[in-house]
Short mmCIF file of C-alpha atoms in Angstrom, two decimals:
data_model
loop_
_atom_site.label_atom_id
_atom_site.label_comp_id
_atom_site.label_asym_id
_atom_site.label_seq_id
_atom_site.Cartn_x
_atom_site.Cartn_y
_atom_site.Cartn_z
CA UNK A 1 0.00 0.00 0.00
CA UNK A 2 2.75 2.76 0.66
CA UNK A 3 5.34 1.12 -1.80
CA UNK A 4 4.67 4.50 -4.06
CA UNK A 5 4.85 6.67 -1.20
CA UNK A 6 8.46 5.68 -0.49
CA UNK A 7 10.40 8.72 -0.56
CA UNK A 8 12.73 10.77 1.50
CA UNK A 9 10.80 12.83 4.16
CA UNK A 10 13.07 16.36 2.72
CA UNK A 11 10.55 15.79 -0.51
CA UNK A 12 7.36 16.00 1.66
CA UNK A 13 8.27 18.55 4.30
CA UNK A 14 8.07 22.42 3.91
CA UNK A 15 11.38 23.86 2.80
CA UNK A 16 12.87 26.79 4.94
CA UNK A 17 10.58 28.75 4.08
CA UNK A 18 7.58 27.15 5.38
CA UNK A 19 6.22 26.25 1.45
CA UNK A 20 5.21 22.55 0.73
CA UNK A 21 5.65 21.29 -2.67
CA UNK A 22 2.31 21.21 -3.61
CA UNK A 23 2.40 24.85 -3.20
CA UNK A 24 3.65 25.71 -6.78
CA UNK A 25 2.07 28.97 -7.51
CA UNK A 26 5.00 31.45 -9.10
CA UNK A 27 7.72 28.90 -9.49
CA UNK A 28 9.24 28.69 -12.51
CA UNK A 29 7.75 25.77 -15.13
CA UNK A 30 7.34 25.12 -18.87
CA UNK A 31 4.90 24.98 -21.22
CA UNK A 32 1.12 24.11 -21.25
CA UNK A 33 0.90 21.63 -22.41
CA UNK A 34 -3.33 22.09 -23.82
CA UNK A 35 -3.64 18.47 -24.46
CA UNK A 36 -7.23 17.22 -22.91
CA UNK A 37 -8.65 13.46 -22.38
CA UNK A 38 -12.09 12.06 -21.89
CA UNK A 39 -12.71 10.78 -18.31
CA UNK A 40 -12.30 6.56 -18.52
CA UNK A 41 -15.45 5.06 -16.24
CA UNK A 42 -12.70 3.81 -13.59
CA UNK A 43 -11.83 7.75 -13.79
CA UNK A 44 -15.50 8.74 -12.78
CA UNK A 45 -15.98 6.24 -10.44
CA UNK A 46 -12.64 7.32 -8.34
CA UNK A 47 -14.37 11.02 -8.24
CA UNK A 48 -18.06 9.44 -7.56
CA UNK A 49 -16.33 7.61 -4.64
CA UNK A 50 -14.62 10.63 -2.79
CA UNK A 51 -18.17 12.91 -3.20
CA UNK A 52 -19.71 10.09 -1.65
CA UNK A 53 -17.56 9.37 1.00
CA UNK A 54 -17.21 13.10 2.01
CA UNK A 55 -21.08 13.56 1.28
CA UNK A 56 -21.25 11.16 3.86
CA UNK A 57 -18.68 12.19 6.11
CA UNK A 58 -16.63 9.75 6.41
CA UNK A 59 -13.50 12.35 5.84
CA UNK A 60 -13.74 15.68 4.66
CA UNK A 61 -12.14 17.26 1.07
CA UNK A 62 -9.25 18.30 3.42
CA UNK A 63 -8.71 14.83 4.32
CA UNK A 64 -8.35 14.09 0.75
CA UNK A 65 -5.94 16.95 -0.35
CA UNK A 66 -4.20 15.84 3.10
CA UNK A 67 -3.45 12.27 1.85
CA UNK A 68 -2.39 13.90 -1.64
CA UNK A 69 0.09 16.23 -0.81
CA UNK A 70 1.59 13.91 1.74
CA UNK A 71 2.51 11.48 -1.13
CA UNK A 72 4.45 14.13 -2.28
CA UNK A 73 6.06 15.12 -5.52
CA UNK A 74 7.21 12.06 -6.62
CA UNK A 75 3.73 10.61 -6.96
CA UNK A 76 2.53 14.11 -8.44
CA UNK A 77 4.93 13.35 -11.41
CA UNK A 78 4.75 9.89 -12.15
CA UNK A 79 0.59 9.27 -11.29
CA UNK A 80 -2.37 10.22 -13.31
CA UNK A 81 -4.75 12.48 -11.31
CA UNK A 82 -7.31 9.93 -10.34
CA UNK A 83 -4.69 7.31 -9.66
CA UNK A 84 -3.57 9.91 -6.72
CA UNK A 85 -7.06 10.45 -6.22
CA UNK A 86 -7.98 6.41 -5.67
CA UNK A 87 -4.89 6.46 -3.57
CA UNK A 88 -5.98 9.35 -1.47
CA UNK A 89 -9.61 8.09 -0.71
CA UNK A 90 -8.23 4.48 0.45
CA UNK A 91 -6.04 6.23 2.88
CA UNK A 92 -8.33 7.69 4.48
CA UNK A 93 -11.13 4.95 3.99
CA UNK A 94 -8.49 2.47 6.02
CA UNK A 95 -7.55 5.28 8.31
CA UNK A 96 -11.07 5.67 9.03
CA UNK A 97 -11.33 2.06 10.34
CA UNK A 98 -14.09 1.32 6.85
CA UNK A 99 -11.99 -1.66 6.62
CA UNK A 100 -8.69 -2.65 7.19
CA UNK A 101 -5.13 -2.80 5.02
CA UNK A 102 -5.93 -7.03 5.21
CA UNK A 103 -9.01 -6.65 3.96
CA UNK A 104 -8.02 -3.95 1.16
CA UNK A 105 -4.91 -6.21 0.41
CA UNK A 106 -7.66 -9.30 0.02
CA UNK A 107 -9.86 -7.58 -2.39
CA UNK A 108 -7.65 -6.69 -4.63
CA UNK A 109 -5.53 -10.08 -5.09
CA UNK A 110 -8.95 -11.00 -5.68
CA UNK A 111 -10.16 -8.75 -8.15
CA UNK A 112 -6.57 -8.65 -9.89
CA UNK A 113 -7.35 -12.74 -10.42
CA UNK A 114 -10.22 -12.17 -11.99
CA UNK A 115 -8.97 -11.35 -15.60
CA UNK A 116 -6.47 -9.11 -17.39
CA UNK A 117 -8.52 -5.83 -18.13
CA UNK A 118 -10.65 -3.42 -16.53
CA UNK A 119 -13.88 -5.19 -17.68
CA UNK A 120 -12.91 -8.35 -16.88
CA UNK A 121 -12.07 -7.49 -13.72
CA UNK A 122 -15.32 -6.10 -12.66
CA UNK A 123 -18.20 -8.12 -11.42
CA UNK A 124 -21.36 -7.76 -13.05
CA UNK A 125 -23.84 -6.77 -10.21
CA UNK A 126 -21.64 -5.50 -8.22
CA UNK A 127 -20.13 -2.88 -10.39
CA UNK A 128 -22.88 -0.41 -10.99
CA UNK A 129 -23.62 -1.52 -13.93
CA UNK A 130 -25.37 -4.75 -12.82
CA UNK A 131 -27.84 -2.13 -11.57
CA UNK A 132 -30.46 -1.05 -13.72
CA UNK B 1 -26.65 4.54 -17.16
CA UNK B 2 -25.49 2.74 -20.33
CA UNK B 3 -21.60 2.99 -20.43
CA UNK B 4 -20.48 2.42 -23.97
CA UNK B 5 -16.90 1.69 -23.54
CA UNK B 6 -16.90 -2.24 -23.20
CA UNK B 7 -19.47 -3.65 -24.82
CA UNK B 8 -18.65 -3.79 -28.32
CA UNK B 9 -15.80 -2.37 -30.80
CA UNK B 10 -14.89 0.88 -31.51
CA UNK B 11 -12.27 2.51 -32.74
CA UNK B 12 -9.85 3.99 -30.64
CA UNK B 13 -8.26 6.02 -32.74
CA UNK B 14 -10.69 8.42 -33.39
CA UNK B 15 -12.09 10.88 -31.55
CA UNK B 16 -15.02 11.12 -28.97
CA UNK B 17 -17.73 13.58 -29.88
CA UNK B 18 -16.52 16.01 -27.86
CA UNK B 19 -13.30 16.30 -30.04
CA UNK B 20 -10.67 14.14 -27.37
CA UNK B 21 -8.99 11.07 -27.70
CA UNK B 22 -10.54 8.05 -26.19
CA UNK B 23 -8.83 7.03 -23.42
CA UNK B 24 -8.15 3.24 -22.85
CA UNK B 25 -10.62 2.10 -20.40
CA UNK B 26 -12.10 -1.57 -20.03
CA UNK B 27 -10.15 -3.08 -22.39
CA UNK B 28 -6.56 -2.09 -21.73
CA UNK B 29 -4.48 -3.77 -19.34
CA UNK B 30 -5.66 -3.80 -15.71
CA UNK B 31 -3.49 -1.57 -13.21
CA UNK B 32 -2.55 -1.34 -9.98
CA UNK B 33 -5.27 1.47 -9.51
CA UNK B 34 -8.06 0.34 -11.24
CA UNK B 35 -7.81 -2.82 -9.24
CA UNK B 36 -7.80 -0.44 -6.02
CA UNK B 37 -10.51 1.43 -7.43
CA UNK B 38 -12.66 -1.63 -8.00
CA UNK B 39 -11.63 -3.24 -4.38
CA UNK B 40 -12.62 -0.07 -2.64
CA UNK B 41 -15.48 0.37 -4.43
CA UNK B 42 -16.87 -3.51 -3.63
CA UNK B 43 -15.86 -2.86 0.13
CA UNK B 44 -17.73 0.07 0.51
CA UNK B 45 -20.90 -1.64 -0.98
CA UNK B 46 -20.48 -4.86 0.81
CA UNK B 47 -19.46 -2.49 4.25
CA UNK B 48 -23.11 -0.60 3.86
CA UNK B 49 -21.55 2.48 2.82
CA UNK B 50 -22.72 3.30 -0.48
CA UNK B 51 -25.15 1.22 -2.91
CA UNK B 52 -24.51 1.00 -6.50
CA UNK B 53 -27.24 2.75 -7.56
CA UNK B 54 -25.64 5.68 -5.27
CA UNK B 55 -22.38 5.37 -7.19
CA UNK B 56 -24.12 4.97 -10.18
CA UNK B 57 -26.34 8.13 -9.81
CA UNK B 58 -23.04 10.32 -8.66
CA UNK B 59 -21.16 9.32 -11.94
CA UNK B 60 -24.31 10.43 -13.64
CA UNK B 61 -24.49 13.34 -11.86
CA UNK B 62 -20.90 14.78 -12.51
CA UNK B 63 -21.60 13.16 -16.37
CA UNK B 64 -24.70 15.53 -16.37
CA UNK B 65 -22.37 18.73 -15.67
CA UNK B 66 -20.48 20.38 -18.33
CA UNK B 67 -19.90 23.72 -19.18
CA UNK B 68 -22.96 24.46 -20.70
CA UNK B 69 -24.44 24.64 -17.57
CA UNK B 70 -22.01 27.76 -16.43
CA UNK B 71 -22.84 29.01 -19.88
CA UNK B 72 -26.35 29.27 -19.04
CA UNK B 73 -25.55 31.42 -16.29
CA UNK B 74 -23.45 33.52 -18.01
CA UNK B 75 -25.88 34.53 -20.78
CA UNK B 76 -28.70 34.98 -18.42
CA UNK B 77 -26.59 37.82 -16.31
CA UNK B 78 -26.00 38.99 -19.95
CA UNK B 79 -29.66 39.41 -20.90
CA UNK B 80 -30.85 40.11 -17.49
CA UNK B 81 -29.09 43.14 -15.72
CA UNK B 82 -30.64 42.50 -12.10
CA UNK B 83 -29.49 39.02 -12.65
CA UNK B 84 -26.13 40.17 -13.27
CA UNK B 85 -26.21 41.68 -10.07
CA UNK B 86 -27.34 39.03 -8.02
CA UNK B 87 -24.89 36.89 -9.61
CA UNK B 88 -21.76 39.47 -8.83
CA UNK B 89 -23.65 40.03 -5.22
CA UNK B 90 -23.33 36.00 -4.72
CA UNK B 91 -22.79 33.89 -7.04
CA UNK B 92 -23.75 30.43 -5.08
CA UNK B 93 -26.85 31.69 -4.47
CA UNK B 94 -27.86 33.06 -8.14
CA UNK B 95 -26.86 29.77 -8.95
CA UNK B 96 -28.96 27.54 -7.17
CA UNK B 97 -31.84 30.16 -8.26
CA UNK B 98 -30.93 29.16 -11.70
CA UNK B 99 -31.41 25.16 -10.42
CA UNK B 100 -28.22 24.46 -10.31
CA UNK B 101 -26.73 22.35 -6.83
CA UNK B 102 -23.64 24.42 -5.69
CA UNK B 103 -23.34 22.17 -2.50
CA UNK B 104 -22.31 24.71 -0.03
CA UNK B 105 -19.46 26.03 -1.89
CA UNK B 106 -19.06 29.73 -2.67
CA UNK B 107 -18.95 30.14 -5.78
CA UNK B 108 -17.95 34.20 -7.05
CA UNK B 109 -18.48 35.29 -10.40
CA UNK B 110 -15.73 38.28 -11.26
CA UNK B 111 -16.91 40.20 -14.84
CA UNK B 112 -14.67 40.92 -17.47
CA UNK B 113 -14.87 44.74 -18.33
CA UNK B 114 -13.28 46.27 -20.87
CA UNK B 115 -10.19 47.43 -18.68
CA UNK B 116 -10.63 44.27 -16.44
CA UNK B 117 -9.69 40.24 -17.96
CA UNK B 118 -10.04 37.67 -14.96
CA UNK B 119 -8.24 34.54 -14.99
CA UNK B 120 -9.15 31.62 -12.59
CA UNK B 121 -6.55 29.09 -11.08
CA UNK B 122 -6.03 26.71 -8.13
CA UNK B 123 -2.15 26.63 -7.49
CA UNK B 124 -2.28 24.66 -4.75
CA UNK B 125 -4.52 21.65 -6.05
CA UNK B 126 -7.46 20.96 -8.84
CA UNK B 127 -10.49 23.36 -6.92
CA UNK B 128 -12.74 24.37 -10.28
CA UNK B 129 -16.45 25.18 -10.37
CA UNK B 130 -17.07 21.56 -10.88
CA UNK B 131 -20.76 22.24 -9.92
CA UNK B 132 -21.40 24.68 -13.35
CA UNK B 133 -18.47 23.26 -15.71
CA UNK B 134 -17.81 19.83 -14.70
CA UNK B 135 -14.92 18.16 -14.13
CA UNK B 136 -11.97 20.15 -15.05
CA UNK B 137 -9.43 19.91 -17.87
CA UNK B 138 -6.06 18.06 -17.50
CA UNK B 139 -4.20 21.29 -18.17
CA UNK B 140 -5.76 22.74 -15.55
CA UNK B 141 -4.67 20.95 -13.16
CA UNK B 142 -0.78 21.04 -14.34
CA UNK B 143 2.12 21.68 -12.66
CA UNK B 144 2.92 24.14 -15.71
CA UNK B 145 -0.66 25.81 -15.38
CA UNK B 146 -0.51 26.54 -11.55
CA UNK B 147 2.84 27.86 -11.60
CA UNK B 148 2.90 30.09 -14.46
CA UNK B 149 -0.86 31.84 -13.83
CA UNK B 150 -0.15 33.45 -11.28
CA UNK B 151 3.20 34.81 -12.16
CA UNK B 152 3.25 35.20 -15.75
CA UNK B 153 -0.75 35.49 -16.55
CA UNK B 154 -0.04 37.26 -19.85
CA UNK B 155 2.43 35.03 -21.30
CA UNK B 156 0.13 31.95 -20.06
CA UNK B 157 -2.87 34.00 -21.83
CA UNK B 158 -0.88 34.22 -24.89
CA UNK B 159 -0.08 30.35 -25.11
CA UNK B 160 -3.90 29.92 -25.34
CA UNK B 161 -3.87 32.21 -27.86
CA UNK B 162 -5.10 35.33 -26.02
CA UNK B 163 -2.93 38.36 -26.60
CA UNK B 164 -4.49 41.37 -24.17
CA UNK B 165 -3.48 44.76 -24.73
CA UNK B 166 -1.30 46.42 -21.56
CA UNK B 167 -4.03 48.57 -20.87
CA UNK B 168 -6.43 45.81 -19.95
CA UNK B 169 -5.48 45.22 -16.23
CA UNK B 170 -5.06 41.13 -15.79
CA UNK B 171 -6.57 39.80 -12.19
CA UNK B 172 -5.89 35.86 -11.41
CA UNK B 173 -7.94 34.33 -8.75
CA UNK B 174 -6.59 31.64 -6.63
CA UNK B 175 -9.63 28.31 -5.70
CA UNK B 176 -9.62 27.06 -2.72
CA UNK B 177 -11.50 24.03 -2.17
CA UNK B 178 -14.50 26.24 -0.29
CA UNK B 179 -14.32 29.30 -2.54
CA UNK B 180 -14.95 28.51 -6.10
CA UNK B 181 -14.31 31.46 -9.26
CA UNK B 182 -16.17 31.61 -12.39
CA UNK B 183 -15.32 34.33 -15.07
CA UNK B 184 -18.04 35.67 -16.65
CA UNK B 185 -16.98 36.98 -20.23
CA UNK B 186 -17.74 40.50 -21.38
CA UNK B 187 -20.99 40.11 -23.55
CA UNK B 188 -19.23 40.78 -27.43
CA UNK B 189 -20.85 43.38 -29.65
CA UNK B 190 -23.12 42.44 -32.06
CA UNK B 191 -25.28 40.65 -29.68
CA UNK B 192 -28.12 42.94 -29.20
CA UNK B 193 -31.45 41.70 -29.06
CA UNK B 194 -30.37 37.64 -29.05
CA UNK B 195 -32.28 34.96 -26.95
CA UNK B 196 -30.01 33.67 -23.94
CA UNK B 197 -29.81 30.22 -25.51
CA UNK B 198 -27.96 31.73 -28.42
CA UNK B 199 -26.19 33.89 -26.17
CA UNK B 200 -25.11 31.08 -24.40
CA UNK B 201 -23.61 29.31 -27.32
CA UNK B 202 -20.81 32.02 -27.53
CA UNK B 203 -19.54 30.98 -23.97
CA UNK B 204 -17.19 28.15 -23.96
CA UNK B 205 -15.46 26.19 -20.89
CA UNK B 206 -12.33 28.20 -21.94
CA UNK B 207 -14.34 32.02 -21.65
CA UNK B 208 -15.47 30.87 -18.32
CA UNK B 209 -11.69 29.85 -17.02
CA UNK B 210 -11.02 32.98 -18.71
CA UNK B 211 -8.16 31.86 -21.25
CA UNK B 212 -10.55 32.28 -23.54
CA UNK B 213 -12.88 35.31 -24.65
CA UNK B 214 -16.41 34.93 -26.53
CA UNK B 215 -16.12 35.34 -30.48
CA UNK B 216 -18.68 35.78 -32.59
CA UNK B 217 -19.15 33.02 -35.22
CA UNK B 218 -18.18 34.11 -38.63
CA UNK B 219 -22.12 33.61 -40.12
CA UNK B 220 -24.63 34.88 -37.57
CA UNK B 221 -27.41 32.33 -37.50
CA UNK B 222 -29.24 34.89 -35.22
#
């Protein structure tokens, strides 16, 4: 679970002057780059999953940016937004006690066993889509 | 909620109808995070949290938002001066007037003027009026994007291909995850006299981040 969160502490904490490194606004950077994607349905489930677990209050938004800017920069470079985002939410779904790293590490040797893509992977009737 | 990205063949290579490339999805390999995704997502149901139907319905939801939506608002407080003013006075609740759920963010409009181009940004994360645009784009969320627009607004204006004259003063407006900015456009001449809806066809996701400004079609159906 924290395999891609292994980095050196200096990365994570403020520098001398107090500014984390998700704080970017002003430093230097290159172009924008304009190119744009349409959301994959993993995508908008990762988002439909933090609304509802804030919605319900199981952690708030700060919880979530919490968990993402403690991963630090290293994840910010090498992980697509929602794969930050999925991370995010199931730290604070296991730090909420909503079930435990054994369970979490069950489910998913499970679900990775099921087949080799997305689809495959994804039980009919219990993915939303079994619901109609 | 039919989801047509699994079910039969399409080509992938092409491009969706709103003009993007598709983005591997079902049928590329499984990764680490879709299998998290899908673990979490079974635990919550089986754990009482959330039905399917609920997860379901909140995809649908956030599908249902795009930017007409903050279009819609825009060309009413065009056509409508007291709306205008309730929507500068406060936003959110102009907004939800309109029937649209801000869910207790604040939400401020700031007007483009003729001396006056606004430009919104979150440096420190992805905050976006989700709520009238949807979800936002990947550049916005950038490491280049929240740097540079808060230093350099011009020269990030100009990449979008937005050159303002040094008379217009340039104000950037940093989200937070409570406080929300839309930019609402400066109505462009010419317009007198049209309905909102076509009104509201000049105002793309782009005028509303304001790296963009409304331009008149060449052939006014009108």
């Amino acid at each position: 679970m924290t395999r891609h969160m292994s980095e050196s502490d200096s990365d994570r904490s403020p520098d001398a002057a107090g500014r984390s490194w998700h704080d970017m606004g002003g430093l230097p950077a290159g172009g924008i780059n304009p190119a744009e994607h349409d959301f994959a349905l993993w995508e908008k489930r990762v988002d439909a999953l933090q609304v509802l677990c804030a919605t319900k209050g199981l952690y708030t938004v700060d919880g979530l940016r919490r968990a993402l800017e403690e991963m630090g920069p290293q994840a910010f470079e090498s992980m697509t937004y929602y794969e930050r985002w999925i991370s995010a939410v199931t730290k604070n779904l296991l730090e909420t006690g909503v079930f435990t790293t054994e369970e979490l590490n069950a489910r998913m040797e499970a679900v990775a066993a099921r087949g080799a893509t997305y689809g495959d992977a994804s039980i009919e009737g219990a993915s939303p889509e079994g619901e109609t | 909620m039919p989801h047509d990205g699994h079910d039969h063949d399409h080509d992938h290579d092409g491009l969706s109808p709103s003009g993007h490339p598709y983005r591997k999805d079902n049928d590329g390999p499984l990764t680490h995070w879709q299998i998290m995704e899908i673990a979490v997502r079974e635990l919550l149901v089986e754990k009482g949290i959330a039905t399917p139907a609920e997860i379901t319905a909140q995809v649908a939801a956030m599908d249902a938002r795009s930017p007409a939506d903050g279009a819609r608002v825009v060309a009413r407080a065009w056509a409508d001066p007291e709306f205008r003013a309730r929507l500068i006075a406060d936003g959110s609740a102009a907004c939800t007037e309109m029937g649209f759920a801000m869910d207790g963010l604040k939400l401020v409009a700031v007007e483009n003027t003729a001396s006056v181009h606004n430009l919104v940004v979150c440096t420190l994360c992805s905050c976006y009026p989700r709520n009238l645009l949807g979800l936002p784009p990947d550049w916005y969320k950038t490491r280049a994007y929240r740097s540079r627009a808060v230093i350099e607004p011009r020269r990030v204006l100009a990449e979008f291909g937005l050159d303002l004259p040094d008379s217009v003063t340039v104000r950037v407006h940093d989200s937070t995850a409570d406080m929300r900015y839309i930019v609402v456009p400066a109505r462009p001449a010419g317009t007198e006299g049209w309905s909102e809806a076509d009104l509201a066809g000049l105002v793309t996701r782009d005028c509303m981040i304001g790296v963009a400004v409304p331009k008149l079609p060449e052939t006014v159906s009108a």
